[in-house]
Amino acid sequence: EYCNFAELMVSVDRDEGTATVTFARPKSLNALCESMMTELNRAFKMLDADDSVRAIVLTGDNVSFAAGADIKEMAKQTYPEALRVNFLAHWTDAFKISKPVIAAVRGHALGGGCEVAMMCDIIYASTDARFAQPEVRLGTIPGAGGTQRLVRAVGKSRAMELCLTGDVLTANEACSLGLVSKVFQPDEVLGAAQKLARKIASQSAPVVKLIKEAVNASQEMSLEAGLAYERRLFHSTFSLDDQKEGMAAFIEKRPAKFTNQ
Ligand code: CAA
């Protein structure tokens, strides 16, 4: 069922509870055309519904995570058509899933590529990763979160500077700004992201879901409302077998065996 994609590869490790989704348009440096993003949407919805998958890695190839929206496809876009189809809205929709998504970024993460990396829950980068919002140089503006998520990730002054110039952030700069959580050698980043996915997949599935929901809610609400929301979700965990098991295991000095109930 996961073979039915033309511009993506999806591999699932059911024993480990992880999946890896790989952009596969190397000739255009993984430019994000409409058909590939439609496939990403479908793949993520399938993985979200698959109980054997608990965490997802999204990656590209050695040269490029993604070099942005497909400029050749987009060049002829018109305003009425963009309005009619709500152009790019389905990119964000693809990421409205409950399971954590880790970006493993090598090479270019430019424009829409940087924006898609920022839609992921965690970004791991290799030393050769490069992040930028070069839309200003194309006579347009970021359209999939560059002016919004980048501000939240690195602060207003730096985000403004990056969006107004298209200048490139190295992996180490992106890491020191908090855009990226860790930097690895190029041949290690995908393995590190998959190891992180396995670690997340070994936790209680409902608890992982609640944590992702709570952290993402912090981006949308005031501190007071967020704290109240978090506390209610925290309270709800006391209805889970996994909370009983996790705390009993701690007291009995043994590893917890979560049943995802
Ligand atoms: N769209 C379509 N095709 C792209 C592309 C893109 N975003 N990025 C690269 N390609 C294609 C090139 O056209 C080229 O194809 P041909 O061989 O058919 O000519 C092929 O990929 C290889 O690219 P280059 O020859 O340019 O490779 P390079 O190593 O010399 O340069 C690069 C690499 C610096 C990434 C350069 O390709 C580049 O600047 N790409 C565009 C980056 C960009 O501006 N991205 C933002 C897009 S706008 C956007 O994303 C809007 C939004 O908010 C969603």
mmCIF file of C-alpha atoms and ligand atoms in Angstrom, residues 25-33 63-64 66-74 87-88 91 108-116 119 132-138 140-147 168, ligand 1:
data_model
loop_
_atom_site.group_PDB
_atom_site.id
_atom_site.type_symbol
_atom_site.label_atom_id
_atom_site.label_comp_id
_atom_site.label_asym_id
_atom_site.label_seq_id
_atom_site.Cartn_x
_atom_site.Cartn_y
_atom_site.Cartn_z
ATOM 1 C CA ARG A 25 12.635 14.335 -7.353
ATOM 2 C CA PRO A 26 16.437 14.526 -7.438
ATOM 3 C CA LYS A 27 16.610 16.079 -10.938
ATOM 4 C CA SER A 28 14.964 19.254 -9.605
ATOM 5 C CA LEU A 29 16.666 19.096 -6.175
ATOM 6 C CA ASN A 30 13.350 17.905 -4.710
ATOM 7 C CA ALA A 31 11.438 20.996 -5.796
ATOM 8 C CA LEU A 32 8.034 20.726 -4.140
ATOM 9 C CA CYS A 33 5.573 20.398 -7.013
ATOM 10 C CA VAL A 63 22.176 17.111 -2.080
ATOM 11 C CA SER A 64 18.820 18.518 -1.170
ATOM 12 C CA ALA A 66 13.964 20.384 -0.841
ATOM 13 C CA ALA A 67 14.926 23.446 -2.921
ATOM 14 C CA GLY A 68 11.541 25.111 -2.462
ATOM 15 C CA ALA A 69 8.262 25.224 -4.308
ATOM 16 C CA ASP A 70 8.646 24.181 -7.935
ATOM 17 C CA ILE A 71 9.406 27.525 -9.588
ATOM 18 C CA LYS A 72 8.841 26.214 -13.122
ATOM 19 C CA GLU A 73 5.354 25.029 -12.151
ATOM 20 C CA MET A 74 4.593 28.104 -10.037
ATOM 21 C CA PHE A 87 -2.669 27.568 -3.238
ATOM 22 C CA LEU A 88 -0.260 25.905 -0.749
ATOM 23 C CA TRP A 91 1.030 21.707 2.475
ATOM 24 C CA HIS A 108 19.295 22.627 0.469
ATOM 25 C CA ALA A 109 16.300 23.530 2.634
ATOM 26 C CA LEU A 110 15.292 26.629 0.715
ATOM 27 C CA GLY A 111 12.016 28.529 0.502
ATOM 28 C CA GLY A 112 9.252 25.945 0.725
ATOM 29 C CA GLY A 113 11.920 23.397 1.721
ATOM 30 C CA CYS A 114 12.790 25.426 4.806
ATOM 31 C CA GLU A 115 9.079 25.945 5.448
ATOM 32 C CA VAL A 116 8.333 22.210 5.213
ATOM 33 C CA MET A 119 6.311 22.186 9.722
ATOM 34 C CA ALA A 132 17.024 30.163 3.552
ATOM 35 C CA GLN A 133 13.878 31.974 2.454
ATOM 36 C CA PRO A 134 14.993 33.220 -0.990
ATOM 37 C CA GLU A 135 11.498 34.180 -2.235
ATOM 38 C CA VAL A 136 12.331 37.912 -2.095
ATOM 39 C CA ARG A 137 14.801 37.312 -4.929
ATOM 40 C CA LEU A 138 12.010 35.791 -7.051
ATOM 41 C CA THR A 140 7.434 37.032 -4.151
ATOM 42 C CA ILE A 141 7.204 36.284 -0.444
ATOM 43 C CA PRO A 142 7.318 33.053 1.573
ATOM 44 C CA GLY A 143 3.921 31.387 1.252
ATOM 45 C CA ALA A 144 4.064 28.347 3.510
ATOM 46 C CA GLY A 145 5.014 29.778 6.877
ATOM 47 C CA GLY A 146 8.399 31.439 6.305
ATOM 48 C CA THR A 147 7.290 34.786 7.715
ATOM 49 C CA VAL A 168 21.546 31.453 3.886
HETATM 50 N N1 CAA B 1 11.947 24.755 -8.622
HETATM 51 C C1 CAA B 1 12.111 24.134 -9.829
HETATM 52 N N2 CAA B 1 13.291 23.633 -10.241
HETATM 53 C C2 CAA B 1 14.332 23.769 -9.409
HETATM 54 C C3 CAA B 1 14.240 24.398 -8.164
HETATM 55 C C4 CAA B 1 12.963 24.896 -7.759
HETATM 56 N N3 CAA B 1 12.763 25.482 -6.579
HETATM 57 N N4 CAA B 1 15.457 24.389 -7.573
HETATM 58 C C5 CAA B 1 16.276 23.771 -8.442
HETATM 59 N N5 CAA B 1 15.620 23.398 -9.553
HETATM 60 C C6 CAA B 1 16.132 22.702 -10.736
HETATM 61 C C7 CAA B 1 16.949 23.635 -11.624
HETATM 62 O O1 CAA B 1 16.092 24.402 -12.460
HETATM 63 C C8 CAA B 1 17.804 22.654 -12.379
HETATM 64 O O2 CAA B 1 17.013 22.066 -13.387
HETATM 65 P P1 CAA B 1 17.588 21.928 -14.907
HETATM 66 O O3 CAA B 1 18.720 20.952 -14.765
HETATM 67 O O4 CAA B 1 16.424 21.395 -15.672
HETATM 68 O O5 CAA B 1 18.031 23.273 -15.306
HETATM 69 C C9 CAA B 1 18.081 21.561 -11.335
HETATM 70 O O6 CAA B 1 17.054 21.711 -10.351
HETATM 71 C C10 CAA B 1 19.413 21.742 -10.658
HETATM 72 O O7 CAA B 1 19.480 23.071 -10.141
HETATM 73 P P2 CAA B 1 20.717 24.049 -10.422
HETATM 74 O O8 CAA B 1 21.322 23.771 -11.773
HETATM 75 O O9 CAA B 1 20.244 25.450 -10.196
HETATM 76 O O10 CAA B 1 21.717 23.577 -9.281
HETATM 77 P P3 CAA B 1 22.825 24.444 -8.529
HETATM 78 O O11 CAA B 1 23.576 23.462 -7.711
HETATM 79 O O12 CAA B 1 23.569 25.310 -9.515
HETATM 80 O O13 CAA B 1 22.007 25.445 -7.566
HETATM 81 C C11 CAA B 1 20.314 26.030 -5.949
HETATM 82 C C12 CAA B 1 21.266 24.931 -6.509
HETATM 83 C C13 CAA B 1 21.133 27.149 -5.313
HETATM 84 C C14 CAA B 1 19.432 25.347 -4.899
HETATM 85 C C15 CAA B 1 19.448 26.600 -7.079
HETATM 86 O O14 CAA B 1 18.880 25.532 -7.803
HETATM 87 C C16 CAA B 1 18.333 27.478 -6.613
HETATM 88 O O15 CAA B 1 18.573 28.636 -6.278
HETATM 89 N N6 CAA B 1 17.065 26.968 -6.582
HETATM 90 C C17 CAA B 1 15.908 27.729 -6.235
HETATM 91 C C18 CAA B 1 15.810 27.958 -4.731
HETATM 92 C C19 CAA B 1 14.628 28.851 -4.418
HETATM 93 O O16 CAA B 1 14.567 29.992 -4.804
HETATM 94 N N7 CAA B 1 13.644 28.310 -3.676
HETATM 95 C C20 CAA B 1 12.460 29.018 -3.275
HETATM 96 C C21 CAA B 1 11.356 28.697 -4.212
HETATM 97 S S1 CAA B 1 9.939 29.744 -3.950
HETATM 98 C C22 CAA B 1 9.073 29.049 -2.678
HETATM 99 O O17 CAA B 1 9.468 28.050 -2.118
HETATM 100 C C23 CAA B 1 7.797 29.734 -2.295
HETATM 101 C C24 CAA B 1 7.193 29.281 -1.014
HETATM 102 O O18 CAA B 1 7.224 29.934 0.003
HETATM 103 C C25 CAA B 1 6.517 28.000 -0.933
#
